[in-house]
PDB file of C-alpha atoms in Angstrom:
ATOM      1  CA  MET W   1      48.721 -15.851  -9.674  1.00 37.00           C
ATOM      2  CA  ALA W   2      48.295 -17.859  -6.453  1.00 38.00           C
ATOM      3  CA  ASN W   3      52.060 -17.960  -5.985  1.00 42.00           C
ATOM      4  CA  ARG W   4      52.216 -14.202  -6.402  1.00 40.00           C
ATOM      5  CA  GLY W   5      49.602 -13.787  -3.705  1.00 44.00           C
ATOM      6  CA  ARG W   6      51.606 -15.904  -1.296  1.00 42.00           C
ATOM      7  CA  ALA W   7      54.785 -13.977  -2.114  1.00 42.00           C
ATOM      8  CA  SER W   8      53.050 -10.664  -1.531  1.00 46.00           C
ATOM      9  CA  SER W   9      51.661 -11.886   1.785  1.00 47.00           C
ATOM     10  CA  GLU W  10      55.088 -13.177   2.808  1.00 46.00           C
ATOM     11  CA  THR W  11      56.679  -9.839   1.977  1.00 44.00           C
ATOM     12  CA  ARG W  12      54.145  -7.910   4.057  1.00 47.00           C
ATOM     13  CA  SER W  13      54.697 -10.272   6.970  1.00 47.00           C
ATOM     14  CA  ALA W  14      58.434  -9.831   6.638  1.00 45.00           C
ATOM     15  CA  ALA W  15      58.097  -6.063   6.774  1.00 43.00           C
ATOM     16  CA  ARG W  16      56.008  -6.378   9.932  1.00 46.00           C
ATOM     17  CA  ARG W  17      58.652  -8.568  11.485  1.00 42.00           C
ATOM     18  CA  GLY W  18      61.239  -6.122  10.255  1.00 45.00           C
ATOM     19  CA  ALA W  19      59.668  -3.579  12.615  1.00 39.00           C
ATOM     20  CA  LEU W  20      61.518  -5.431  15.369  1.00 36.00           C
ATOM     21  CA  LEU W  21      64.681  -4.042  13.849  1.00 37.00           C
ATOM     22  CA  LEU W  22      63.488  -0.529  14.481  1.00 40.00           C
ATOM     23  CA  ARG W  23      63.471  -1.081  18.215  1.00 40.00           C
ATOM     24  CA  GLY W  24      66.862  -2.745  18.470  1.00 35.00           C
ATOM     25  CA  SER W  25      69.835  -3.171  16.196  1.00 34.00           C
ATOM     26  CA  ASP W  26      71.481  -0.171  14.600  1.00 37.00           C
ATOM     27  CA  GLY W  27      73.377  -2.289  12.118  1.00 37.00           C
ATOM     28  CA  PRO W  28      72.392  -2.861   8.483  1.00 37.00           C
ATOM     29  CA  ALA W  29      70.144  -5.786   7.724  1.00 38.00           C
ATOM     30  CA  ALA W  30      69.735  -7.452   4.374  1.00 38.00           C
ATOM     31  CA  SER W  31      68.873 -10.935   3.205  1.00 37.00           C
ATOM     32  CA  SER W  32      66.931 -12.840   0.613  1.00 36.00           C
ATOM     33  CA  ALA W  33      63.268 -13.757   0.895  1.00 34.00           C
ATOM     34  CA  ARG W  34      64.119 -17.227   2.178  1.00 35.00           C
ATOM     35  CA  ASP W  35      65.732 -15.649   5.250  1.00 37.00           C
ATOM     36  CA  PHE W  36      62.705 -13.542   6.286  1.00 31.00           C
ATOM     37  CA  PRO W  37      62.128 -15.463   9.566  1.00 33.00           C
ATOM     38  CA  ARG W  38      65.751 -15.011  10.602  1.00 33.00           C
ATOM     39  CA  ILE W  39      65.609 -11.299   9.813  1.00 31.00           C
ATOM     40  CA  GLY W  40      62.369 -10.787  11.675  1.00 34.00           C
ATOM     41  CA  ALA W  41      63.633 -12.526  14.731  1.00 32.00           C
ATOM     42  CA  ALA W  42      66.952 -10.684  14.765  1.00 31.00           C
ATOM     43  CA  HIS W  43      65.450  -7.314  14.244  1.00 31.00           C
ATOM     44  CA  GLY W  44      54.396  33.781  -7.586  1.00 43.00           C
ATOM     45  CA  ALA W  45      56.079  32.379  -4.390  1.00 46.00           C
ATOM     46  CA  ARG W  46      56.511  28.975  -5.963  1.00 44.00           C
ATOM     47  CA  ALA W  47      59.038  30.189  -8.542  1.00 42.00           C
ATOM     48  CA  ALA W  48      61.100  31.939  -5.867  1.00 43.00           C
ATOM     49  CA  ARG W  49      61.115  28.788  -3.803  1.00 44.00           C
ATOM     50  CA  VAL W  50      62.207  26.707  -6.781  1.00 42.00           C
ATOM     51  CA  ARG W  51      65.068  29.144  -7.492  1.00 42.00           C
ATOM     52  CA  SER W  52      66.165  28.951  -3.858  1.00 41.00           C
ATOM     53  CA  TRP W  53      66.061  25.162  -3.949  1.00 40.00           C
ATOM     54  CA  ARG W  54      67.885  24.969  -7.290  1.00 39.00           C
ATOM     55  CA  ALA W  55      70.733  27.036  -5.886  1.00 39.00           C
ATOM     56  CA  MET W  56      71.143  24.459  -3.130  1.00 44.00           C
ATOM     57  CA  GLY W  57      71.159  21.537  -5.575  1.00 43.00           C
ATOM     58  CA  GLU W  58      70.498  18.982  -2.858  1.00 73.00           C
ATOM     59  CA  VAL W  59      67.117  17.411  -3.616  1.00 87.00           C
ATOM     60  CA  GLU W  60      67.531  14.155  -5.530  1.00 90.00           C
ATOM     61  CA  LEU W  61      64.998  12.195  -7.575  1.00 93.00           C
ATOM     62  CA  SER W  62      65.322   8.666  -8.915  1.00 93.00           C
ATOM     63  CA  VAL W  63      63.175   5.852 -10.269  1.00 94.00           C
ATOM     64  CA  GLN W  64      63.690   2.708  -8.182  1.00 94.00           C
ATOM     65  CA  ARG W  65      62.722  -0.947  -8.332  1.00 94.00           C
ATOM     66  CA  TYR W  66      62.875  -3.160  -5.250  1.00 93.00           C
ATOM     67  CA  SER W  67      63.215  -6.887  -4.663  1.00 87.00           C
ATOM     68  CA  ALA W  68      61.924  -9.203  -1.953  1.00 84.00           C
ATOM     69  CA  GLU W  69      65.200  -8.625  -0.120  1.00 83.00           C
ATOM     70  CA  VAL W  70      64.448  -7.045   3.253  1.00 82.00           C
ATOM     71  CA  VAL W  71      66.689  -4.079   4.015  1.00 86.00           C
ATOM     72  CA  ALA W  72      66.728  -1.911   7.139  1.00 87.00           C
ATOM     73  CA  HIS W  73      68.513   1.426   7.366  1.00 89.00           C
ATOM     74  CA  ARG W  74      68.056   5.146   7.945  1.00 87.00           C
ATOM     75  CA  HIS W  75      69.175   8.258   6.091  1.00 88.00           C
ATOM     76  CA  ALA W  76      70.032  11.864   6.880  1.00 87.00           C
ATOM     77  CA  HIS W  77      67.211  13.394   4.839  1.00 91.00           C
ATOM     78  CA  HIS W  78      63.461  13.114   4.392  1.00 92.00           C
ATOM     79  CA  GLN W  79      62.412  10.674   1.685  1.00 95.00           C
ATOM     80  CA  LEU W  80      59.226  10.518  -0.368  1.00 96.00           C
ATOM     81  CA  VAL W  81      58.418   7.107  -1.840  1.00 97.00           C
ATOM     82  CA  LEU W  82      55.735   7.500  -4.507  1.00 97.00           C
ATOM     83  CA  PRO W  83      54.255   4.448  -6.257  1.00 95.00           C
ATOM     84  CA  VAL W  84      54.206   4.087 -10.011  1.00 96.00           C
ATOM     85  CA  GLU W  85      53.602   0.340 -10.175  1.00 95.00           C
ATOM     86  CA  GLY W  86      53.330  -2.419  -7.566  1.00 94.00           C
ATOM     87  CA  ALA W  87      53.604  -2.126  -3.784  1.00 92.00           C
ATOM     88  CA  LEU W  88      56.374  -1.572  -1.244  1.00 93.00           C
ATOM     89  CA  SER W  89      55.913  -2.529   2.416  1.00 90.00           C
ATOM     90  CA  ILE W  90      57.709  -0.247   4.873  1.00 91.00           C
ATOM     91  CA  ALA W  91      57.956  -1.029   8.598  1.00 86.00           C
ATOM     92  CA  MET W  92      58.741   1.991  10.731  1.00 84.00           C
ATOM     93  CA  ALA W  93      58.341   2.767  14.449  1.00 77.00           C
ATOM     94  CA  GLY W  94      56.343  -0.422  14.988  1.00 70.00           C
ATOM     95  CA  ARG W  95      53.917   0.404  12.167  1.00 76.00           C
ATOM     96  CA  GLU W  96      53.535  -1.030   8.684  1.00 80.00           C
ATOM     97  CA  LEU W  97      52.889   1.314   5.768  1.00 85.00           C
ATOM     98  CA  ARG W  98      52.391   0.529   2.085  1.00 88.00           C
ATOM     99  CA  ALA W  99      53.383   2.621  -0.884  1.00 92.00           C
ATOM    100  CA  ALA W 100      50.860   1.459  -3.470  1.00 91.00           C
ATOM    101  CA  GLY W 101      48.104   2.812  -5.678  1.00 91.00           C
ATOM    102  CA  ARG W 102      47.430   6.400  -4.702  1.00 88.00           C
ATOM    103  CA  SER W 103      49.269   6.283  -1.406  1.00 89.00           C
ATOM    104  CA  GLY W 104      52.933   7.122  -0.990  1.00 92.00           C
ATOM    105  CA  VAL W 105      55.003   7.162   2.199  1.00 92.00           C
ATOM    106  CA  LEU W 106      57.078   9.926   3.761  1.00 93.00           C
ATOM    107  CA  VAL W 107      60.065   8.497   5.641  1.00 93.00           C
ATOM    108  CA  PRO W 108      61.365  11.220   7.989  1.00 90.00           C
ATOM    109  CA  CYS W 109      64.993  12.149   8.433  1.00 89.00           C
ATOM    110  CA  GLY W 110      66.767   9.743  10.767  1.00 87.00           C
ATOM    111  CA  ALA W 111      63.917   7.219  11.017  1.00 87.00           C
ATOM    112  CA  ARG W 112      65.031   3.595  10.951  1.00 87.00           C
ATOM    113  CA  HIS W 113      62.830   1.525   8.648  1.00 89.00           C
ATOM    114  CA  ALA W 114      62.721  -1.889   6.992  1.00 89.00           C
ATOM    115  CA  PHE W 115      61.300  -2.362   3.504  1.00 91.00           C
ATOM    116  CA  ALA W 116      60.656  -5.023   0.872  1.00 89.00           C
ATOM    117  CA  ALA W 117      58.597  -5.450  -2.283  1.00 90.00           C
ATOM    118  CA  SER W 118      57.387  -8.333  -4.391  1.00 78.00           C
ATOM    119  CA  ASP W 119      56.390  -8.883  -7.997  1.00 84.00           C
ATOM    120  CA  ARG W 120      56.802  -6.156 -10.599  1.00 92.00           C
ATOM    121  CA  ASN W 121      57.251  -2.693  -9.076  1.00 95.00           C
ATOM    122  CA  ARG W 122      58.503   0.819  -9.759  1.00 96.00           C
ATOM    123  CA  PHE W 123      58.674   3.879  -7.499  1.00 97.00           C
ATOM    124  CA  LEU W 124      59.599   7.520  -7.727  1.00 96.00           C
ATOM    125  CA  VAL W 125      61.937   8.316  -4.815  1.00 96.00           C
ATOM    126  CA  ILE W 126      62.695  11.900  -3.765  1.00 96.00           C
ATOM    127  CA  ASP W 127      65.392  12.650  -1.170  1.00 95.00           C
ATOM    128  CA  VAL W 128      64.813  16.007   0.531  1.00 93.00           C
ATOM    129  CA  PRO W 129      67.364  17.394   3.042  1.00 90.00           C
ATOM    130  CA  LEU W 130      65.910  19.415   5.924  1.00 88.00           C
ATOM    131  CA  ALA W 131      67.371  22.658   4.592  1.00 88.00           C
ATOM    132  CA  SER W 132      65.853  22.044   1.158  1.00 89.00           C
ATOM    133  CA  ALA W 133      62.406  21.388   2.631  1.00 88.00           C
ATOM    134  CA  GLU W 134      62.652  24.751   4.368  1.00 86.00           C
ATOM    135  CA  ALA W 135      63.909  26.541   1.248  1.00 87.00           C
ATOM    136  CA  LEU W 136      60.934  25.206  -0.694  1.00 87.00           C
ATOM    137  CA  GLY W 137      58.551  26.413   2.009  1.00 86.00           C
ATOM    138  CA  ALA W 138      57.456  22.802   2.508  1.00 87.00           C
ATOM    139  CA  ALA W 139      58.909  22.168   5.988  1.00 86.00           C
ATOM    140  CA  PRO W 140      55.510  22.418   7.778  1.00 83.00           C
ATOM    141  CA  TRP W 141      54.029  19.792   5.464  1.00 84.00           C
ATOM    142  CA  PHE W 142      56.993  17.468   5.982  1.00 87.00           C
ATOM    143  CA  GLU W 143      56.592  17.873   9.751  1.00 81.00           C
ATOM    144  CA  ARG W 144      52.872  17.060   9.596  1.00 77.00           C
ATOM    145  CA  SER W 145      53.238  14.120   7.239  1.00 81.00           C
ATOM    146  CA  ALA W 146      56.472  12.545   8.544  1.00 80.00           C
ATOM    147  CA  GLY W 147      56.256   8.823   9.173  1.00 82.00           C
ATOM    148  CA  GLY W 148      52.866   8.432   7.543  1.00 81.00           C
ATOM    149  CA  PRO W 149      51.065   7.927   4.247  1.00 84.00           C
ATOM    150  CA  VAL W 150      50.960  10.591   1.545  1.00 88.00           C
ATOM    151  CA  ALA W 151      47.666  10.655  -0.342  1.00 84.00           C
ATOM    152  CA  LEU W 152      47.843  11.215  -4.095  1.00 88.00           C
ATOM    153  CA  ASP W 153      44.782  12.634  -5.813  1.00 86.00           C
ATOM    154  CA  ALA W 154      44.195  11.926  -9.507  1.00 88.00           C
ATOM    155  CA  ALA W 155      46.222  14.924 -10.693  1.00 89.00           C
ATOM    156  CA  ALA W 156      49.173  14.192  -8.386  1.00 91.00           C
ATOM    157  CA  ALA W 157      49.175  10.525  -9.428  1.00 92.00           C
ATOM    158  CA  LEU W 158      49.300  11.559 -13.101  1.00 93.00           C
ATOM    159  CA  LEU W 159      52.236  13.841 -12.322  1.00 94.00           C
ATOM    160  CA  VAL W 160      54.099  10.996 -10.609  1.00 95.00           C
ATOM    161  CA  HIS W 161      53.532   8.694 -13.592  1.00 95.00           C
ATOM    162  CA  ALA W 162      54.604  11.403 -16.043  1.00 94.00           C
ATOM    163  CA  ALA W 163      57.830  12.009 -14.111  1.00 94.00           C
ATOM    164  CA  ALA W 164      58.589   8.292 -13.955  1.00 93.00           C
ATOM    165  CA  SER W 165      58.019   7.885 -17.697  1.00 91.00           C
ATOM    166  CA  GLU W 166      60.235  10.855 -18.464  1.00 91.00           C
ATOM    167  CA  LEU W 167      63.065   9.984 -16.088  1.00 90.00           C
ATOM    168  CA  ASP W 168      63.226   6.180 -15.913  1.00 86.00           C
ATOM    169  CA  GLY W 169      66.743   5.436 -17.125  1.00 79.00           C
ATOM    170  CA  ALA W 170      67.213   8.911 -18.563  1.00 78.00           C
ATOM    171  CA  GLY W 171      67.059  12.599 -17.763  1.00 76.00           C
ATOM    172  CA  SER W 172      69.743  15.094 -16.830  1.00 85.00           C
ATOM    173  CA  VAL W 173      70.428  16.146 -13.254  1.00 86.00           C
ATOM    174  CA  ALA W 174      68.847  19.526 -13.983  1.00 86.00           C
ATOM    175  CA  LEU W 175      65.673  17.913 -15.330  1.00 89.00           C
ATOM    176  CA  ARG W 176      65.401  15.573 -12.357  1.00 90.00           C
ATOM    177  CA  ARG W 177      65.742  18.500  -9.983  1.00 88.00           C
ATOM    178  CA  GLN W 178      63.003  20.413 -11.786  1.00 89.00           C
ATOM    179  CA  TRP W 179      60.673  17.433 -11.490  1.00 92.00           C
ATOM    180  CA  ALA W 180      61.598  16.912  -7.840  1.00 92.00           C
ATOM    181  CA  GLY W 181      60.821  20.525  -6.947  1.00 90.00           C
ATOM    182  CA  LEU W 182      57.525  20.412  -8.829  1.00 92.00           C
ATOM    183  CA  LEU W 183      56.417  17.195  -7.124  1.00 94.00           C
ATOM    184  CA  VAL W 184      57.383  18.317  -3.619  1.00 93.00           C
ATOM    185  CA  LEU W 185      55.608  21.654  -4.026  1.00 91.00           C
ATOM    186  CA  THR W 186      52.535  20.004  -5.529  1.00 91.00           C
ATOM    187  CA  LEU W 187      52.170  17.529  -2.677  1.00 91.00           C
ATOM    188  CA  ALA W 188      52.939  20.124   0.006  1.00 89.00           C
ATOM    189  CA  GLU W 189      50.429  22.628  -1.358  1.00 85.00           C
ATOM    190  CA  ARG W 190      47.736  19.972  -1.698  1.00 83.00           C
ATOM    191  CA  GLY W 191      48.425  18.970   1.895  1.00 77.00           C
ATOM    192  CA  ALA W 192      48.154  22.585   3.021  1.00 71.00           C
ATOM    193  CA  ARG W 193      44.812  22.967   1.242  1.00 72.00           C
ATOM    194  CA  GLY W 194      43.549  19.823   2.937  1.00 66.00           C
ATOM    195  CA  ALA W 195      44.531  21.211   6.336  1.00 63.00           C
ATOM    196  CA  ALA W 196      42.815  24.495   5.489  1.00 62.00           C
ATOM    197  CA  ARG W 197      39.559  22.629   4.848  1.00 63.00           C
ATOM    198  CA  ALA W 198      39.588  21.212   8.374  1.00 64.00           C
ATOM    199  CA  PRO W 199      36.849  22.555  10.651  1.00 82.00           C
ATOM    200  CA  GLU W 200      37.714  25.896  12.231  1.00 84.00           C
ATOM    201  CA  LYS W 201      37.718  24.489  15.752  1.00 88.00           C
ATOM    202  CA  LEU W 202      40.150  21.782  14.703  1.00 89.00           C
ATOM    203  CA  ARG W 203      42.411  24.390  13.105  1.00 87.00           C
ATOM    204  CA  ARG W 204      42.249  26.321  16.353  1.00 90.00           C
ATOM    205  CA  ALA W 205      43.399  23.228  18.238  1.00 93.00           C
ATOM    206  CA  LEU W 206      46.244  22.651  15.777  1.00 91.00           C
ATOM    207  CA  ARG W 207      47.417  26.255  16.078  1.00 91.00           C
ATOM    208  CA  PHE W 208      47.350  25.979  19.859  1.00 94.00           C
ATOM    209  CA  ILE W 209      49.522  22.859  19.723  1.00 94.00           C
ATOM    210  CA  GLU W 210      51.998  24.592  17.393  1.00 90.00           C
ATOM    211  CA  GLU W 211      52.162  27.639  19.662  1.00 93.00           C
ATOM    212  CA  ARG W 212      52.389  25.787  22.979  1.00 93.00           C
ATOM    213  CA  ALA W 213      54.152  22.522  22.162  1.00 93.00           C
ATOM    214  CA  HIS W 214      57.125  23.672  24.235  1.00 92.00           C
ATOM    215  CA  GLU W 215      54.883  23.822  27.322  1.00 93.00           C
ATOM    216  CA  PRO W 216      53.151  21.043  29.281  1.00 92.00           C
ATOM    217  CA  LEU W 217      49.952  20.361  27.309  1.00 92.00           C
ATOM    218  CA  THR W 218      46.879  18.308  28.147  1.00 93.00           C
ATOM    219  CA  VAL W 219      43.970  17.290  25.973  1.00 93.00           C
ATOM    220  CA  ALA W 220      41.720  19.295  28.282  1.00 92.00           C
ATOM    221  CA  ASP W 221      43.793  22.454  27.644  1.00 93.00           C
ATOM    222  CA  ILE W 222      43.583  22.016  23.888  1.00 94.00           C
ATOM    223  CA  ALA W 223      39.879  21.164  23.921  1.00 92.00           C
ATOM    224  CA  ALA W 224      39.121  24.248  26.002  1.00 92.00           C
ATOM    225  CA  ARG W 225      41.013  26.480  23.564  1.00 92.00           C
ATOM    226  CA  ALA W 226      39.091  24.969  20.654  1.00 90.00           C
ATOM    227  CA  GLU W 227      35.775  25.240  22.541  1.00 89.00           C
ATOM    228  CA  LEU W 228      35.181  21.510  22.247  1.00 85.00           C
ATOM    229  CA  SER W 229      34.744  18.660  24.663  1.00 85.00           C
ATOM    230  CA  PRO W 230      37.780  16.356  24.960  1.00 88.00           C
ATOM    231  CA  GLY W 231      35.723  13.556  23.410  1.00 86.00           C
ATOM    232  CA  HIS W 232      34.734  15.668  20.401  1.00 86.00           C
ATOM    233  CA  LEU W 233      38.336  16.798  19.976  1.00 89.00           C
ATOM    234  CA  HIS W 234      39.530  13.184  19.928  1.00 88.00           C
ATOM    235  CA  HIS W 235      36.855  12.350  17.348  1.00 83.00           C
ATOM    236  CA  LEU W 236      37.885  15.220  15.058  1.00 85.00           C
ATOM    237  CA  PHE W 237      41.545  14.254  15.193  1.00 86.00           C
ATOM    238  CA  ARG W 238      40.704  10.661  14.307  1.00 82.00           C
ATOM    239  CA  ALA W 239      38.156  11.475  11.612  1.00 75.00           C
ATOM    240  CA  VAL W 240      39.943  14.354   9.870  1.00 77.00           C
ATOM    241  CA  LEU W 241      43.638  13.792  10.578  1.00 76.00           C
ATOM    242  CA  GLY W 242      43.772  10.044  11.179  1.00 74.00           C
ATOM    243  CA  THR W 243      45.795  10.498  14.360  1.00 81.00           C
ATOM    244  CA  THR W 244      45.409  11.286  18.066  1.00 88.00           C
ATOM    245  CA  VAL W 245      45.885  14.516  19.971  1.00 92.00           C
ATOM    246  CA  GLN W 246      48.866  13.155  21.892  1.00 91.00           C
ATOM    247  CA  ALA W 247      50.463  11.807  18.722  1.00 87.00           C
ATOM    248  CA  ARG W 248      50.150  15.244  17.135  1.00 88.00           C
ATOM    249  CA  ILE W 249      51.828  16.892  20.119  1.00 93.00           C
ATOM    250  CA  ALA W 250      54.612  14.299  19.964  1.00 90.00           C
ATOM    251  CA  ASP W 251      55.062  14.867  16.219  1.00 86.00           C
ATOM    252  CA  VAL W 252      55.385  18.641  16.624  1.00 89.00           C
ATOM    253  CA  ARG W 253      57.858  18.342  19.482  1.00 92.00           C
ATOM    254  CA  LEU W 254      59.964  15.746  17.726  1.00 88.00           C
ATOM    255  CA  ALA W 255      60.037  17.719  14.467  1.00 86.00           C
ATOM    256  CA  ARG W 256      61.276  20.797  16.316  1.00 89.00           C
ATOM    257  CA  ALA W 257      63.855  18.814  18.249  1.00 91.00           C
ATOM    258  CA  THR W 258      65.105  17.226  15.015  1.00 86.00           C
ATOM    259  CA  GLU W 259      65.426  20.661  13.427  1.00 84.00           C
ATOM    260  CA  LEU W 260      67.397  22.055  16.375  1.00 90.00           C
ATOM    261  CA  LEU W 261      69.637  18.995  16.551  1.00 90.00           C
ATOM    262  CA  SER W 262      70.367  19.289  12.849  1.00 84.00           C
ATOM    263  CA  ARG W 263      70.885  23.026  12.542  1.00 83.00           C
ATOM    264  CA  THR W 264      72.133  24.390  15.869  1.00 89.00           C
ATOM    265  CA  ASP W 265      74.878  23.724  18.398  1.00 91.00           C
ATOM    266  CA  LEU W 266      72.506  23.832  21.360  1.00 94.00           C
ATOM    267  CA  GLY W 267      73.042  21.139  23.958  1.00 95.00           C
ATOM    268  CA  ILE W 268      70.683  18.175  23.848  1.00 95.00           C
ATOM    269  CA  ALA W 269      69.334  18.954  27.322  1.00 96.00           C
ATOM    270  CA  GLU W 270      68.508  22.529  26.302  1.00 96.00           C
ATOM    271  CA  ILE W 271      66.838  21.354  23.097  1.00 95.00           C
ATOM    272  CA  ALA W 272      64.728  18.931  25.118  1.00 95.00           C
ATOM    273  CA  LEU W 273      63.469  21.713  27.385  1.00 95.00           C
ATOM    274  CA  ARG W 274      62.840  24.090  24.470  1.00 95.00           C
ATOM    275  CA  CYS W 275      60.711  21.468  22.747  1.00 94.00           C
ATOM    276  CA  GLY W 276      58.498  20.542  25.685  1.00 94.00           C
ATOM    277  CA  TYR W 277      60.292  17.486  27.056  1.00 95.00           C
ATOM    278  CA  ALA W 278      60.757  17.169  30.812  1.00 93.00           C
ATOM    279  CA  ASP W 279      64.445  16.400  30.378  1.00 94.00           C
ATOM    280  CA  GLN W 280      67.043  15.025  27.985  1.00 94.00           C
ATOM    281  CA  SER W 281      66.160  11.408  28.727  1.00 95.00           C
ATOM    282  CA  CYS W 282      62.546  12.011  27.659  1.00 94.00           C
ATOM    283  CA  LEU W 283      63.717  13.369  24.312  1.00 95.00           C
ATOM    284  CA  THR W 284      66.096  10.446  23.896  1.00 94.00           C
ATOM    285  CA  ARG W 285      63.354   7.897  24.607  1.00 93.00           C
ATOM    286  CA  SER W 286      60.926   9.591  22.217  1.00 90.00           C
ATOM    287  CA  LEU W 287      63.447   9.862  19.403  1.00 88.00           C
ATOM    288  CA  ARG W 288      64.640   6.297  19.862  1.00 87.00           C
ATOM    289  CA  ARG W 289      61.088   4.937  19.976  1.00 84.00           C
ATOM    290  CA  ARG W 290      59.776   6.891  16.987  1.00 80.00           C
ATOM    291  CA  ARG W 291      62.883   7.185  14.807  1.00 78.00           C
ATOM    292  CA  GLY W 292      65.108   4.384  16.112  1.00 79.00           C
ATOM    293  CA  VAL W 293      68.041   6.726  16.766  1.00 83.00           C
ATOM    294  CA  THR W 294      69.485   8.766  19.647  1.00 90.00           C
ATOM    295  CA  PRO W 295      69.756  12.585  19.531  1.00 92.00           C
ATOM    296  CA  ALA W 296      73.556  12.456  19.339  1.00 91.00           C
ATOM    297  CA  ALA W 297      73.507   9.893  16.518  1.00 87.00           C
ATOM    298  CA  LEU W 298      70.923  11.890  14.568  1.00 84.00           C
ATOM    299  CA  ARG W 299      73.013  15.042  14.888  1.00 87.00           C
ATOM    300  CA  ARG W 300      76.172  13.259  13.725  1.00 83.00           C
ATOM    301  CA  GLY W 301      74.399  11.587  10.816  1.00 77.00           C
ATOM    302  CA  VAL W 302      72.708  14.718   9.506  1.00 73.00           C
ATOM    303  CA  ARG W 303      75.824  16.854   9.781  1.00 70.00           C
ATOM    304  CA  SER W 304      78.137  14.319   8.205  1.00 69.00           C
ATOM    305  CA  GLY W 305      75.637  13.417   5.511  1.00 61.00           C
ATOM    306  CA  ARG W 306      76.491   9.786   6.218  1.00 55.00           C
ATOM    307  CA  PRO W 307      73.615   7.955   7.894  1.00 51.00           C
ATOM    308  CA  ALA W 308      74.255   4.723   9.762  1.00 40.00           C
ATOM    309  CA  GLU W 309      73.489   2.628   6.680  1.00 42.00           C
ATOM    310  CA  PRO W 310      74.139   4.781   3.610  1.00 36.00           C
ATOM    311  CA  ARG W 311      72.183   3.455   0.655  1.00 37.00           C
ATOM    312  CA  ARG W 312      71.246   6.072  -1.910  1.00 39.00           C
ATOM    313  CA  GLY W 313      67.885   5.568  -3.546  1.00 46.00           C
ATOM    314  CA  GLY W 314      66.726   2.984  -1.001  1.00 54.00           C
ATOM    315  CA  ALA W 315      63.442   3.471   0.768  1.00 62.00           C
TER     316      ALA W 315
END
């Protein structure tokens, strides 16, 4: 048991060190646990939505087990990593997240991340292309939750375990797609209900950010619209959303820029201006810092369907 504790601690430390990868190298990284130091140093509407998604046939679900091998890559789709057993450490954008217990992780499209697990583990992994998230009506939830934890209540956790039991080593493609659609919709609708329970003044602030993210925005502007003091607004964002006002603005802008890069032929400079960035270089810096990729590389990866380090089923 003591050895397991040390291994788990070592794995978490490795994932933290793996965050260095997200700021630098674009190449794949993989090694055994004994090479962790080297790695760290180097680097009614629901049914309609389901029918629409089924016609696309792009969402994929699998049951995965991970080793202590540290891997760093990115992929051209959103990915939900939902725990069934054990824990997976994921380092992304300088932050460490853990998929364990009743907390999953949503890895956004194009985000470079390093991950490793230890001991016995099992995870439900759902790959969701941008177009499929939109077809399911879940795109707003993916935008809000990208790069962060995904809370599982008791009912959602039971659903995850049921899917894993049903599909681990078995299950047709059609059955897996049905489960994937059900899980995505369940989590998205629970997330939407949670947002709806936020205080009215906070909802007002969130709507204002959504409506004006393409314009220069200050905390004072948003607080005034919500009829709050800037200090109270900061407190609400921290207490209810677990984030900051500026981080929320950045998330909205980056989500919109990612969508335009993926689905239009607009120039990068024009996309930057449409999404509230001062110029193309500001968008490039933000995308590189938060996702570890440039706008041009993200566009190529999403359109080709071949991310820089293709590894199906990986976190």
